Amino acid sequence: MISKQAIDNFAANLPDEVKASVRDGTTSSYDKRLEAMEADYEDVDALRALAGQIKQHTVDHLDDYLRQAEARLAERRITVHYAWDPEAARRIVLDILAQRGATRVVKSKSMVSEEAALTAFLTAQGIETTESDLGEFIVQLDEDHPSHVVKPIIHKNRRQIAITFQQHGLGDYDEDPEGITRRARTFMRERFLAADAAISGANFVSAESGRIAVVTNEGNSRFGVAAAPLCIVLTGIEKLLPRDRDFGLFLSLLARSATGQRMTSYVEFLHGPRLDTQPDGPEEMHLVFMNNHRTEALGTPFSSALRCIRCGACMNVCPVYRQTSGHAYRNVYPGPIGAVLDPILAGPEGFAEQADLARASTLCGACNEVCPVNIPIPDLLVRHRTRAVEENARIANLGTPPMGGWARLATSPRTWRAGMNASNAMNYVPLDLLPVYPVRAWLEQRELPDWRGGHFRSWMRKRDGHDKAGTDTRPSEVAGKGSQDE
Ligand code: SF4
C-alpha cells in the first residue's frame, strides 16, 4: 500500500536502515553524475538549456508531433492507441492481450505502467505478469512500490533483498550482489522464453521516424521484445522528440544525469514488428500513449513539467527526498518533480489531496540546477502552493500557521519592535513551564542560542554614528579619535 500519511509524519517514522539506504543511493548517483558531466562537457548549462528548449517546443506543439508520430508509427506497422486515463490504458492492454490469447507477460520498467498500476491489474485478471527489471522484480516479490524513478529499490539494502529472495524460494540467504543477480536471471530466463507478450515503456519516441528508444542496464527489455511474439509499449504522450538527431543529446544527458554513465548498457531502437528476413522480434506491435491529465498542463506554466525525462537527478540532490525517501511522497513520482507532477496527474478533483507535497521543499533550487531539461521546479512548487492557498485546499488545514497575524506583525514597525523586545523573555522561561506538545517536545531535541532580537535598530544607530541626541557614537577608530596621528 502506498502511504496515505503526510510527508512529515512518514519521515518521522522512517527506520534508520531505510534512511541509510536512501542516503547512500542518492549520494552515489549524485557524485557520479557530477563527475561525468564535468569530465565530458565544457558548458553543461548550455546543454541543459538546449534540451529544455527542444522539449518545451515539443510540448508546445504536442498535437502536431503526436499526429506526425502516429503516421510514422503506422508506416512501421505499429498500431497506435490513445488512453485518456489509467483505466483506459489498462483496458486497452488487456484487450490486446485477449485478442492474441496471451496469458504470460514479461514487463520491463515503465513509470507510466506504474501510473496505471498495470502489473497488479493484469495479475488480478489472471495474466501471469513478471517484472523483468531486477529492482522492479524485488518490488513485485515484496508487494512494495518503487521509491525512485531510476532505482526502484533505493530504500532497500542487500540484507533485505537477500531475505526477500529466501522467503520466495529463490535460494538460501545470500547477500552477494552477483549471487542475487544470477538467481534472478535463472528465474527470469524461463519467463522470457515462455512469454506470450512483452510490455515495455519508452524513453523517447521520434515524431520524425516513429523510432522508439528504450534504455536499460540489464538488457531485460531487449530480451523480452526479441523473444515474445507480441510487444506492447506503454508511454506518456509527452515522450516525443521532434527528430532522430535529438536522440544523441537526450540519451547522453539521460544516462549521465541518472547514473553517471556515458551511455546505458543497452539502448534499443524499436522499429516495428520483425520483417520476414529477421530471425527475432515480435510479430505484432502496439504503442499506447497515455494522457492522464497531462493535457491539462498544456498552455500553462506547468507544461514545463512535461519536459521531464525521468532521470531522477532531482531526487538524488534533494535534501528533503534524502531525508524522507520516495514513499513519503505517496505517489508514483517522488521527489521534487513528483511534488510538481503528482498534483497535476491527480486532476482538478484530486489536487487538494496532493497539495501538501509542494510544501516538502526548501526551495533551495538544487533540483533545477541538476535537471537536464532545465525545469524550473522551485517556481512550479511555489505556484502549487499559491494555488493551494487560493483554492483553500486541504493544505490550509494541515498545520500552516495563520499568516494574517504574521503579516500584521511584520508590516508594523512599532508592533514588530515590541514583539522582538518581548521575546527576550524567552531566555528566562524554564523548559518545564512550556506546554508539553508541541513546543517542549520540539525544544527538548534542540539547543537554541539565546534570543538576541530587538537590538538591530540600536546597533544600526550606533554603527551610523548617531544616537537620538545627535551625539557621534561611532567607535573611536571609525570616528578618527584616539589615533596616534592626531
Ligand atoms: S525533473 Fe529533471 S532532474 Fe527530475 S527526473 Fe525529471 S528530468 Fe530528471
Coordinates of N, CA and C in Angstrom, one line a residue, residues 283-366:
E283 N 5.9 -10.4 -33.7 CA 5.1 -10.4 -34.9 C 4.1 -9.2 -35.0
E284 N 3.8 -8.7 -33.8 CA 2.8 -7.7 -33.7 C 3.2 -6.7 -32.7
M285 N 3.0 -5.4 -33.0 CA 3.4 -4.4 -32.0 C 2.4 -3.3 -31.9
H286 N 2.2 -2.8 -30.6 CA 1.3 -1.7 -30.3 C 2.0 -0.7 -29.5
L287 N 1.6 0.6 -29.6 CA 2.1 1.6 -28.7 C 0.8 2.3 -28.2
V288 N 0.8 2.4 -26.8 CA -0.3 3.1 -26.1 C 0.2 4.4 -25.6
F289 N -0.3 5.5 -26.0 CA 0.0 6.8 -25.4 C -1.0 7.2 -24.4
M290 N -0.5 7.4 -23.2 CA -1.5 7.7 -22.1 C -1.5 9.2 -21.7
N291 N -2.6 9.7 -21.5 CA -2.7 11.1 -21.2 C -2.7 11.3 -19.6
N292 N -3.8 10.9 -19.0 CA -3.8 11.0 -17.5 C -3.6 12.5 -17.0
H293 N -4.4 13.4 -17.5 CA -4.4 14.8 -17.1 C -3.2 15.6 -17.6
R294 N -2.3 15.0 -18.4 CA -1.2 15.8 -18.9 C -1.6 16.9 -19.7
T295 N -2.6 16.7 -20.6 CA -3.1 17.8 -21.5 C -3.6 19.0 -20.7
E296 N -4.0 18.8 -19.4 CA -4.5 20.0 -18.6 C -3.3 20.9 -18.3
A297 N -2.1 20.4 -18.4 CA -0.9 21.3 -18.1 C -0.5 22.1 -19.3
L298 N -1.0 21.7 -20.5 CA -0.6 22.4 -21.7 C -1.1 23.9 -21.7
G299 N -0.2 24.8 -22.1 CA -0.7 26.2 -22.2 C -0.6 26.9 -20.8
T300 N -0.1 26.2 -19.8 CA 0.1 26.8 -18.5 C 1.6 26.7 -18.2
P301 N 2.0 27.4 -17.1 CA 3.4 27.3 -16.7 C 3.8 25.9 -16.3
F302 N 2.8 25.0 -16.0 CA 3.1 23.7 -15.6 C 3.5 22.8 -16.8
S303 N 3.3 23.3 -18.0 CA 3.7 22.5 -19.2 C 5.2 22.2 -19.1
S304 N 6.0 23.0 -18.5 CA 7.4 22.7 -18.4 C 7.7 21.4 -17.6
A305 N 6.8 21.0 -16.8 CA 7.0 19.7 -16.0 C 6.9 18.6 -17.0
L306 N 6.2 18.8 -18.1 CA 6.1 17.7 -19.1 C 7.4 17.5 -19.9
R307 N 8.4 18.3 -19.7 CA 9.7 18.1 -20.3 C 10.5 16.9 -19.6
C308 N 10.0 16.5 -18.4 CA 10.8 15.6 -17.6 C 11.1 14.3 -18.3
I309 N 12.4 13.9 -18.3 CA 12.8 12.6 -18.9 C 13.1 11.5 -17.9
R310 N 12.6 11.7 -16.7 CA 12.7 10.7 -15.6 C 14.1 10.2 -15.3
C311 N 15.0 11.1 -15.2 CA 16.4 10.7 -14.9 C 16.6 10.5 -13.4
G312 N 15.8 11.2 -12.6 CA 15.9 11.0 -11.1 C 17.0 11.9 -10.5
A313 N 17.7 12.8 -11.3 CA 18.7 13.6 -10.7 C 18.2 14.6 -9.6
C314 N 16.9 15.0 -9.8 CA 16.4 16.0 -8.8 C 16.1 15.3 -7.5
M315 N 15.8 14.0 -7.6 CA 15.6 13.3 -6.3 C 16.9 13.1 -5.6
N316 N 18.0 12.7 -6.4 CA 19.3 12.4 -5.8 C 19.9 13.6 -5.1
V317 N 19.5 14.8 -5.6 CA 20.2 16.0 -5.0 C 19.3 16.7 -3.9
C318 N 18.0 16.3 -3.8 CA 17.1 17.0 -3.0 C 17.3 16.6 -1.5
P319 N 17.5 17.6 -0.6 CA 17.7 17.3 0.8 C 16.5 16.8 1.5
V320 N 15.3 17.1 0.9 CA 14.1 16.5 1.5 C 13.9 15.1 1.1
Y321 N 14.1 14.8 -0.2 CA 14.0 13.4 -0.6 C 15.0 12.5 0.2
R322 N 16.2 13.0 0.3 CA 17.2 12.2 1.0 C 16.8 11.9 2.5
Q323 N 16.1 12.7 3.1 CA 15.7 12.5 4.5 C 14.4 11.7 4.6
T324 N 13.5 11.8 3.5 CA 12.2 11.2 3.7 C 12.0 9.9 2.9
S325 N 12.7 9.7 1.9 CA 12.6 8.6 0.9 C 11.4 8.8 0.0
G326 N 11.4 8.0 -1.1 CA 10.4 8.3 -2.1 C 9.0 7.9 -1.7
H327 N 8.8 6.9 -0.8 CA 7.5 6.5 -0.4 C 6.8 7.6 0.4
A328 N 7.5 8.5 1.0 CA 6.9 9.6 1.7 C 6.0 10.5 0.8
Y329 N 6.3 10.4 -0.5 CA 5.5 11.3 -1.5 C 4.2 10.6 -1.9
R330 N 4.0 9.4 -1.5 CA 2.7 8.7 -1.6 C 2.2 8.4 -3.0
N331 N 3.0 8.8 -4.0 CA 2.6 8.6 -5.4 C 3.7 7.9 -6.2
V332 N 3.4 7.7 -7.5 CA 4.3 7.1 -8.4 C 5.6 7.9 -8.5
Y333 N 5.4 9.2 -8.6 CA 6.6 10.1 -8.9 C 7.0 10.8 -7.6
P334 N 8.1 10.4 -7.0 CA 8.6 11.1 -5.8 C 9.5 12.3 -6.0
G335 N 10.0 12.8 -5.0 CA 11.0 13.9 -5.1 C 10.4 15.2 -5.6
P336 N 11.3 16.1 -5.9 CA 10.8 17.4 -6.4 C 9.9 17.4 -7.6
I337 N 10.3 16.6 -8.6 CA 9.4 16.6 -9.8 C 8.1 15.9 -9.4
G338 N 8.1 14.9 -8.5 CA 6.9 14.3 -8.0 C 5.9 15.3 -7.4
A339 N 6.5 16.2 -6.6 CA 5.7 17.2 -5.9 C 5.1 18.1 -6.9
V340 N 5.7 18.2 -8.1 CA 5.1 19.1 -9.1 C 4.1 18.2 -9.9
L341 N 4.5 17.0 -10.3 CA 3.7 16.2 -11.2 C 2.4 15.6 -10.6
D342 N 2.6 15.1 -9.4 CA 1.5 14.3 -8.7 C 0.2 15.1 -8.6
P343 N 0.3 16.4 -8.2 CA -0.9 17.2 -8.1 C -1.5 17.4 -9.5
I344 N -0.7 17.4 -10.6 CA -1.2 17.6 -11.9 C -1.9 16.3 -12.4
L345 N -1.2 15.2 -12.1 CA -1.8 13.9 -12.6 C -3.0 13.5 -11.8
A346 N -3.2 14.1 -10.6 CA -4.3 13.8 -9.8 C -5.6 14.5 -10.3
G347 N -5.4 15.4 -11.3 CA -6.5 16.1 -11.8 C -7.1 17.1 -10.9
P348 N -8.0 18.0 -11.4 CA -8.6 19.0 -10.5 C -9.2 18.5 -9.3
E349 N -9.9 17.4 -9.4 CA -10.6 16.8 -8.3 C -9.7 16.2 -7.2
G350 N -8.5 15.9 -7.6 CA -7.6 15.3 -6.7 C -6.5 16.2 -6.2
F351 N -6.5 17.5 -6.6 CA -5.5 18.4 -6.3 C -5.3 18.6 -4.8
A352 N -6.4 18.8 -4.1 CA -6.4 19.1 -2.7 C -5.6 18.0 -1.9
E353 N -5.8 16.7 -2.3 CA -5.2 15.6 -1.7 C -3.7 15.6 -1.8
Q354 N -3.2 16.3 -2.9 CA -1.8 16.2 -3.2 C -1.1 17.6 -2.9
A355 N -1.9 18.6 -2.5 CA -1.3 19.9 -2.4 C -0.2 20.1 -1.4
D356 N -0.2 19.3 -0.3 CA 0.8 19.4 0.7 C 2.2 19.0 0.2
L357 N 2.3 18.3 -0.9 CA 3.6 17.8 -1.4 C 4.5 19.0 -1.7
A358 N 3.9 20.1 -2.3 CA 4.7 21.2 -2.7 C 5.3 21.9 -1.5
R359 N 4.8 21.6 -0.3 CA 5.5 22.2 0.9 C 6.7 21.4 1.3
A360 N 6.9 20.2 0.7 CA 8.1 19.4 1.1 C 9.3 19.8 0.3
S361 N 9.6 21.1 0.4 CA 10.8 21.6 -0.3 C 11.3 22.8 0.4
T362 N 12.6 22.9 0.4 CA 13.2 24.1 1.0 C 13.4 25.2 -0.1
L363 N 13.0 24.9 -1.3 CA 13.1 25.8 -2.5 C 14.6 26.2 -2.6
C364 N 15.5 25.3 -2.3 CA 16.9 25.7 -2.4 C 17.4 25.8 -3.9
G365 N 16.6 25.2 -4.8 CA 17.0 25.3 -6.2 C 17.9 24.3 -6.8
A366 N 18.4 23.4 -5.9 CA 19.3 22.3 -6.4 C 18.7 21.5 -7.5

